[in-house]
Coordinates of C-alpha atoms and ligand atoms in Angstrom, one line a residue:
X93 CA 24.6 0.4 10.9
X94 CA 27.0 3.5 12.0
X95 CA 25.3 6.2 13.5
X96 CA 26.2 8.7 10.5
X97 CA 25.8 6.4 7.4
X98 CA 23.0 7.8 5.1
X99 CA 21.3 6.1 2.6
X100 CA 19.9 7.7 -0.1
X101 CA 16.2 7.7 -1.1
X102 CA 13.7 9.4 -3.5
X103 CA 11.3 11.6 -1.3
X104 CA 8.5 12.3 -3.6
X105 CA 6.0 14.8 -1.5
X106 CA 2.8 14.1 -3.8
X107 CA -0.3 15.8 -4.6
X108 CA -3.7 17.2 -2.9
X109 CA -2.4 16.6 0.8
X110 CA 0.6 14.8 0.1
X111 CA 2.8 18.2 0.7
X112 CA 1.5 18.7 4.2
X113 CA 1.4 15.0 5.4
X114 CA 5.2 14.5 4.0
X115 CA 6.6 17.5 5.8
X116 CA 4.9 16.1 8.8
X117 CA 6.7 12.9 8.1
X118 CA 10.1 14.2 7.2
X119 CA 10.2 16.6 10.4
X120 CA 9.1 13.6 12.5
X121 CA 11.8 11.1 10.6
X122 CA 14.2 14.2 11.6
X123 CA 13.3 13.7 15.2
X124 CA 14.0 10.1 15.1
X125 CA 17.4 10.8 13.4
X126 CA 16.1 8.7 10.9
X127 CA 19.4 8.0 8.3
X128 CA 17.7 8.8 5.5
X129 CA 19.4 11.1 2.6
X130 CA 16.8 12.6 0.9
X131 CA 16.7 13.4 -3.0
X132 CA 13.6 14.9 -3.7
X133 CA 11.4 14.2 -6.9
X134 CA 8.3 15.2 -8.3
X135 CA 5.7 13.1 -9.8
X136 CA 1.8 13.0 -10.8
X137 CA -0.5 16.5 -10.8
X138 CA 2.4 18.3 -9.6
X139 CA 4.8 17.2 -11.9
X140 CA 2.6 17.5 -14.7
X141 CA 1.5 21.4 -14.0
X142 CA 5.4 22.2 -13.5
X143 CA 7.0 20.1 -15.7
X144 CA 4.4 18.7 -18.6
X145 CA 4.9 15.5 -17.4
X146 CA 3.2 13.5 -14.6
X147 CA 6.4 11.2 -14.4
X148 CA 9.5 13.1 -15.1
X149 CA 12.8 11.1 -16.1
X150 CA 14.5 12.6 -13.5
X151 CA 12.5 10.9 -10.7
X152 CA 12.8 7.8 -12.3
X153 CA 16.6 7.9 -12.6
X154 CA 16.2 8.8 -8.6
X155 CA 14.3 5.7 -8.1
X156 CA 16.9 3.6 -10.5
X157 CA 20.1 5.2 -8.1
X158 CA 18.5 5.1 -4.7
X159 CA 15.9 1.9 -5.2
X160 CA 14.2 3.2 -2.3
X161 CA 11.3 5.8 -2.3
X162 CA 8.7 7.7 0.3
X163 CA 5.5 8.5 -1.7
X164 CA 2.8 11.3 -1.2
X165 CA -0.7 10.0 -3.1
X166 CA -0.9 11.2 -6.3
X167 CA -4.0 12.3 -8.0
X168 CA -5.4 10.8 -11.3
X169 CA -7.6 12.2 -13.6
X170 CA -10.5 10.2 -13.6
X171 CA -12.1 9.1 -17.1
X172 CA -9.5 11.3 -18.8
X173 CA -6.0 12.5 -19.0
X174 CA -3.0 10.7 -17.6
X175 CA -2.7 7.2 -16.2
X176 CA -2.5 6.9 -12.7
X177 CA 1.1 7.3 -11.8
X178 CA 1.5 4.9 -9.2
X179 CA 0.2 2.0 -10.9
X180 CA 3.0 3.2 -13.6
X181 CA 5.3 3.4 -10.8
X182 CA 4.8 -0.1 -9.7
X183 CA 5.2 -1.6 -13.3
X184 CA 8.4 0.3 -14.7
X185 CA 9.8 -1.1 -11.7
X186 CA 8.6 -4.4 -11.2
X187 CA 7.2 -3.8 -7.8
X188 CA 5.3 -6.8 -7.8
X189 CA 4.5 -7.4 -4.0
X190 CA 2.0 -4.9 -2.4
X191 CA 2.0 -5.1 1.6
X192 CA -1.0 -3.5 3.4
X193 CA -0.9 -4.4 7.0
X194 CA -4.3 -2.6 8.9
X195 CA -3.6 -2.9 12.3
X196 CA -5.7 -1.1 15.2
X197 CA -4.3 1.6 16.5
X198 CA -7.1 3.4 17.8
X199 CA -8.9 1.9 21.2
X200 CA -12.4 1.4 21.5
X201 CA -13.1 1.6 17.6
X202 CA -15.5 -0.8 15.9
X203 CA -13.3 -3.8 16.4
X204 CA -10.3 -4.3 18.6
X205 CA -7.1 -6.2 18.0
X206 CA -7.2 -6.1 14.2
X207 CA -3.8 -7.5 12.8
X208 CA -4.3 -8.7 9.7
X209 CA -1.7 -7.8 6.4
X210 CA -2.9 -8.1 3.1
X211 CA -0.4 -9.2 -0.1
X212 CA -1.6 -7.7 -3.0
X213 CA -0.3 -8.6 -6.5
X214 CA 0.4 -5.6 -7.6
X215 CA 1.5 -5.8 -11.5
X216 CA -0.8 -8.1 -13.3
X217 CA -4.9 -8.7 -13.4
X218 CA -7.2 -5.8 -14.6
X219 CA -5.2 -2.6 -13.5
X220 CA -2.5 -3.5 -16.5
X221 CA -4.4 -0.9 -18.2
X222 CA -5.4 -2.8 -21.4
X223 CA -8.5 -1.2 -22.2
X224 CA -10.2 0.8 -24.8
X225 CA -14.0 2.2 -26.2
X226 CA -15.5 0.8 -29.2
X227 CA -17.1 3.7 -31.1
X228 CA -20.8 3.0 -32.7
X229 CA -22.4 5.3 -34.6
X230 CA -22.1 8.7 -33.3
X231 CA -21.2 7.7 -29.9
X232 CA -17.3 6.8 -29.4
X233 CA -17.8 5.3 -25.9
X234 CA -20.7 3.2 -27.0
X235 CA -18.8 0.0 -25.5
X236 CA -15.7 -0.4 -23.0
X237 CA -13.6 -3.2 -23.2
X238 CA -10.9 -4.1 -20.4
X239 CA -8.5 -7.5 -20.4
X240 CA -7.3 -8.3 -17.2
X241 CA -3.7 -10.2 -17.1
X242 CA -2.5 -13.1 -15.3
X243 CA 0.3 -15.0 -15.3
X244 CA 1.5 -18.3 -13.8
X245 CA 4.8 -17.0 -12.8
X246 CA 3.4 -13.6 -11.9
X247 CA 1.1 -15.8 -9.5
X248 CA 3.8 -17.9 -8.0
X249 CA 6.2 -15.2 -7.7
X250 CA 3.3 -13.4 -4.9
X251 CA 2.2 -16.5 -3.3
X252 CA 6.2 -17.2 -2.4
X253 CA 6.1 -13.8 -1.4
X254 CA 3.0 -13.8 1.0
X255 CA 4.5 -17.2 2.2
X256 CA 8.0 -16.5 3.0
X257 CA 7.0 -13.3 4.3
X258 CA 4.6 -15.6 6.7
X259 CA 7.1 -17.5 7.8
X260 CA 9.4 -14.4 8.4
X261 CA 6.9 -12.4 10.1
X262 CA 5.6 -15.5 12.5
X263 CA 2.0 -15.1 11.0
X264 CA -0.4 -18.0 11.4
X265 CA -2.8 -18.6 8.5
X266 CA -3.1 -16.9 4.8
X267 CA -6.3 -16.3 3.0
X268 CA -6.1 -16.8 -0.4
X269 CA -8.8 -14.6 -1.9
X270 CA -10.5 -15.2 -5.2
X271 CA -13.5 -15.3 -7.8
X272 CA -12.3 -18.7 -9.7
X273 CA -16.3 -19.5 -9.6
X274 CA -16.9 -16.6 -12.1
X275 CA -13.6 -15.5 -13.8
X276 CA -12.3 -19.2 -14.3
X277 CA -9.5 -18.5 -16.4
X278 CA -8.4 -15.0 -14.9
X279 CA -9.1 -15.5 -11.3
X280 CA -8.3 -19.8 -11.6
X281 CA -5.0 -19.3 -12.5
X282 CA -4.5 -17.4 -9.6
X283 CA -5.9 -19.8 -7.2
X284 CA -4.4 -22.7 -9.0
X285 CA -1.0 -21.6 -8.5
X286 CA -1.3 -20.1 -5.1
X287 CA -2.7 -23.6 -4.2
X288 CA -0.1 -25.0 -5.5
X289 CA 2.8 -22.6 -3.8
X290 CA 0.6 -23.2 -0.3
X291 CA 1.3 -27.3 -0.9
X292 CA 4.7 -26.5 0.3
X293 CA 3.8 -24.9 3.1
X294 CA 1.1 -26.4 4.9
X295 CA 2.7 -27.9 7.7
X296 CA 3.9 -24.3 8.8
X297 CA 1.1 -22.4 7.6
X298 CA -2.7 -22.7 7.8
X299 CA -4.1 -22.0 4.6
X300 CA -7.9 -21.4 3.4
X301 CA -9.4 -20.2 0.4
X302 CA -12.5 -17.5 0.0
X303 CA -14.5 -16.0 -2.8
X304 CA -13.9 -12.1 -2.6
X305 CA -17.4 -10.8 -2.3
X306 CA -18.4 -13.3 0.7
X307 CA -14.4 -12.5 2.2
X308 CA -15.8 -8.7 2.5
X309 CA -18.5 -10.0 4.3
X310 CA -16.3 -12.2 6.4
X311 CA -14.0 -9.0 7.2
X312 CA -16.3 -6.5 8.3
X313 CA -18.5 -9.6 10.7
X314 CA -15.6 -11.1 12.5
X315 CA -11.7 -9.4 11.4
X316 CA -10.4 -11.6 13.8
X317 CA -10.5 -14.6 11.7
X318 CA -8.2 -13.3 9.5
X319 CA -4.6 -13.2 9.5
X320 CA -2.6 -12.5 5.9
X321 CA -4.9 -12.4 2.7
X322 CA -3.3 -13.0 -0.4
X323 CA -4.9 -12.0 -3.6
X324 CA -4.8 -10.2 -6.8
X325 CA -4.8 -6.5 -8.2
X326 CA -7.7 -5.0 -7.6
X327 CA -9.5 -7.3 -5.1
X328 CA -6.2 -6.1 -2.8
X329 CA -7.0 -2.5 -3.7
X330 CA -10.6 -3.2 -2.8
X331 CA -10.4 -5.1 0.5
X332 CA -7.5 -3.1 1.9
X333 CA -9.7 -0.2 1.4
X334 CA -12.0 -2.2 3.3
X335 CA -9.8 -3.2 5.9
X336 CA -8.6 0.6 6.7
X337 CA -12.4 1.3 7.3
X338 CA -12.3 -1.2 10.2
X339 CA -9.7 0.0 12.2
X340 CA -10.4 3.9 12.2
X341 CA -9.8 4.5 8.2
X342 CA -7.5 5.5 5.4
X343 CA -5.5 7.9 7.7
X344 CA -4.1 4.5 9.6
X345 CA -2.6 2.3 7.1
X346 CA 0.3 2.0 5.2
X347 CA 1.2 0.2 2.2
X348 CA 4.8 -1.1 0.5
X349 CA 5.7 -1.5 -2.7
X350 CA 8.2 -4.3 -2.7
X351 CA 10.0 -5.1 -6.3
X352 CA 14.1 -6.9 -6.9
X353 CA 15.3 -4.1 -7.4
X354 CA 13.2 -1.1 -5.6
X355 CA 10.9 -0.2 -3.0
X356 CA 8.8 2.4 -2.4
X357 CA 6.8 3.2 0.5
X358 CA 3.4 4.9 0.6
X359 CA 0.1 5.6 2.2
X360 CA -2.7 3.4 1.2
X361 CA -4.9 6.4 0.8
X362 CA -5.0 9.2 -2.4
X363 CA -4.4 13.0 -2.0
X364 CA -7.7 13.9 -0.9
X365 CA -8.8 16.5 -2.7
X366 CA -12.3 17.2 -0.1
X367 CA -9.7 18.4 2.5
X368 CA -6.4 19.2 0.4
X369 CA -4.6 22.4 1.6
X370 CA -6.2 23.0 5.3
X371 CA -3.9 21.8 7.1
X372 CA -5.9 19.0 8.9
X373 CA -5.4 15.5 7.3
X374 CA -3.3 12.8 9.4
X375 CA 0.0 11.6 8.3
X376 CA 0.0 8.2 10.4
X377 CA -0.3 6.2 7.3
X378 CA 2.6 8.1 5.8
X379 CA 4.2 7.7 9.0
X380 CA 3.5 4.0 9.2
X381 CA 4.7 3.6 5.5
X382 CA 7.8 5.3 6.8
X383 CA 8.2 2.8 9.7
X384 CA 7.9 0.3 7.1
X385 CA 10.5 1.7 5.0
X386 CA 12.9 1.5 8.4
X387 CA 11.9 -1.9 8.9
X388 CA 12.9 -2.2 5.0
X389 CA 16.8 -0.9 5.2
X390 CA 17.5 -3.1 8.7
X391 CA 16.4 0.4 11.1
X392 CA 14.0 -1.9 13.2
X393 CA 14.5 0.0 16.5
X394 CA 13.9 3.0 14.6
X395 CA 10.3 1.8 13.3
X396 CA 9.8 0.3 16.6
X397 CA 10.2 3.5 18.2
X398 CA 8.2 5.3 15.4
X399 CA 5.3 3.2 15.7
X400 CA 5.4 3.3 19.8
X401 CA 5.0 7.2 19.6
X402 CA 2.0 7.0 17.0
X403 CA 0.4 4.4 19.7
X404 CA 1.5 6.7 22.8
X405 CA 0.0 10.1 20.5
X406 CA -3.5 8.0 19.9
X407 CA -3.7 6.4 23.5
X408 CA -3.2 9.8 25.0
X409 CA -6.4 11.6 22.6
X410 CA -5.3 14.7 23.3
X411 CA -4.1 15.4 20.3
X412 CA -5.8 13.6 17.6
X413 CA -6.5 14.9 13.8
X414 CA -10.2 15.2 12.7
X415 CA -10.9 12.0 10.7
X416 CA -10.2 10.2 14.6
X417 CA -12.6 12.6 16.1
X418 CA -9.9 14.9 17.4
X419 CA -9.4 19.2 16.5
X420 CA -5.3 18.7 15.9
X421 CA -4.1 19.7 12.6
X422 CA -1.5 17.9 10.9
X423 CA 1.7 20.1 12.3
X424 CA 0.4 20.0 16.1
X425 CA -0.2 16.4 15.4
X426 CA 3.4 15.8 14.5
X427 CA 4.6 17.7 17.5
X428 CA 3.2 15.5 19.5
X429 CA 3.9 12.3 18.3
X430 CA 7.5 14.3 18.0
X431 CA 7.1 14.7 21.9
X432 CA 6.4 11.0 22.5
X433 CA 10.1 10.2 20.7
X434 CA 11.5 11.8 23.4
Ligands
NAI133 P1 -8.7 9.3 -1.0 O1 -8.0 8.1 -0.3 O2 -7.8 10.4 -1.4 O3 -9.8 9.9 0.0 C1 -10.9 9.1 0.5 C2 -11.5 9.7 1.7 O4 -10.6 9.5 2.8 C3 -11.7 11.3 1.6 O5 -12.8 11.7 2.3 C4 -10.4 11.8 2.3 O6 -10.6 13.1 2.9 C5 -10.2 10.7 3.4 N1 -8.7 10.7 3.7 C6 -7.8 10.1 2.9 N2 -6.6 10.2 3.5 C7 -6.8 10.9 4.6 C8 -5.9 11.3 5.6 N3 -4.6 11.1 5.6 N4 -6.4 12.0 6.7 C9 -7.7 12.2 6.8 N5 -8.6 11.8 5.8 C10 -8.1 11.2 4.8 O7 -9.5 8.7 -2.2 P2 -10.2 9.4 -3.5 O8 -10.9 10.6 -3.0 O9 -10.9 8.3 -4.1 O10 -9.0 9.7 -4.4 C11 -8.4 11.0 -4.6 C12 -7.2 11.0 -5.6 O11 -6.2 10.2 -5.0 C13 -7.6 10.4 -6.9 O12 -7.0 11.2 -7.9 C14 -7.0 9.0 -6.9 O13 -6.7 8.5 -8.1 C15 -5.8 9.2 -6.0 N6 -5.3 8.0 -5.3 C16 -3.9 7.9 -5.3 C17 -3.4 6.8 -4.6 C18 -1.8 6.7 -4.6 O14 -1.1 7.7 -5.0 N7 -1.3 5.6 -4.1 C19 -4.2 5.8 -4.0 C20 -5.6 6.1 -4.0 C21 -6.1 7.2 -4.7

């Protein structure tokens, strides 16, 4: 790519800490002359108090021009109110394939060498939001009632996608996690199909199957059996949760949203409300998501170099944000992993 060609993308700076973790990723993106033409967008709490609407149509038309989008965390009333944006995000456009790689940054944590990505399908199963209360009597949440939605196709179309993303990525084995023993239908079809899509690929790929709850088990004993897990909705949301707590937590790992026709890249974490406004959470998972995004428009020497000074910031320690046991806020933070692009 020429050294001044920009391509345009959404920036939208998010909620709770999002504000202060993306202008620690934008002024570090700067530094890396990253080629990035920003149109900025609001979405979720912020939106919603400024403009009446958590998901403004102006942000979508961004998304629709640009087809490419850096994403604070944005909050979601819980119980109440507004659905949660991002899952909106992910369905209006078709951002079926969730990548969460968790990969250990940090030396002499709880386990080291963790390299494991996790493929999430990201549009179907229980978070489609089909759900409602049954009133009885006087009480009109006497009984909830959720349906969870899988589809063949939608199955087939992630399993290709955790496959060929294998293959691309030189990965060695996929995990297929499931609860088929329980949720036959829901969970079966899932496993059925991604059986069927690993059939074509077993000569290049190893490929095992594991019930979710034992797999979370399995993760937190011995990571290093794992190398790509493949599953649905919310068991992905679940275990890459999980999978953040074992190398150093949600301030290390990033997460893309991969669709046809967009992408948007995004912190696996939420907007932390506990430490919102102070200045002191870490943008690495931004940061990472950002290095994904590079990776995404063909700027691999620019991720590359992105993720070397993140590495080079931790391995030094002296300036490390709170949740990795260091006293940096989030700007002298950035400065230094800004120093280690040099
Ligand atoms: P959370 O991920 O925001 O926070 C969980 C814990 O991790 C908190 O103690 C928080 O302080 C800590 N943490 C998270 N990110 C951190 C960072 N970068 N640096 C240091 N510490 C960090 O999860 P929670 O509290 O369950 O959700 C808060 C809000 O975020 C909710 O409204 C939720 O719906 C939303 N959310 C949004 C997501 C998105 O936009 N993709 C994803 C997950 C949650």
């Amino acid at each position: 790519m020429s050294a001044n060609k920009k391509i345009p993308a959404t920036l939208i700076r998010g909620d709770g800490i999002g504000p202060e973790i993306s202008a620690a990723a934008i002024a570090i993106l700067d530094a890396l002359d990253a080629p990035f033409d920003w149109d900025e967008q609001q979405a979720g709490m912020a939106a919603f108090d400024a403009l009446g609407t958590p998901l403004p149509e102006a942000t979508l038309d961004s998304i629709r021009k640009t087809r490419l989008a850096l994403k604070g965390p944005l909050t979601t009333p819980v119980g109440e109110g507004f659905r949660s944006i991002s899952v909106e995000l992910r369905k209006l456009f078709k951002l079926y394939a969730n990548v969460r790689p968790a990969r250990t940054y940090v030396p002499g944590g709880r386990f080291e060498d963790v390299d494991i990505v996790l493929i999430r399908e990201n549009t179907e199963g229980l978070y489609v939001g089909v759900e409602h209360f049954i009133p009885i009597d006087d009480d009109p949440h006497a009984v909830a009632e959720a349906s969870g939605i899988i589809t063949r196709s939608g199955s087939r179309r992630i399993a290709e996608y955790a496959f060929e993303y294998a293959i691309a990525h030189g990965r060695r084995k996929i995990t297929i996690v499931h609860k088929a023993n329980i949720l036959k239908c829901l969970s079966g079809l899932f496993l059925e199909t991604a059986n069927q899509v690993a059939e074509k690929y077993r000569d290049r790929i190893e490929v095992e199957t594991r019930i979710v709850d034992a797999c979370a088990m399995h993760l937190v004993q011995d990571p290093s059996q794992f190398d790509m897990i493949l599953t649905t909705n919310m068991f992905g949301d679940i275990l890459s949760d999980l999978m953040a707590g074992l190398v150093g937590g949600l301030g290390l790992t990033p997460g893309a949203n991969i669709g046809k026709d967009a992408a948007i890249f995004e912190a696996v974490h939420g907007s932390a409300p506990d430490i919102a406004g102070q200045g002191i959470a870490n943008p690495t998972a931004l940061l990472l998501a950002a290095a994904m995004m590079l990776d995404h428009v063909g700027e691999n020497g620019k991720a590359t170099r992105l993720r070397d000074a993140i590495q080079a910031t931790i391995n030094d320690g002296g300036c490390l944000t709170g949740d990795l046991g260091g006293k940096a806020g989030t700007d002298e933070y950035a400065q230094a992993v800004i120093a280690q692009l040099a």
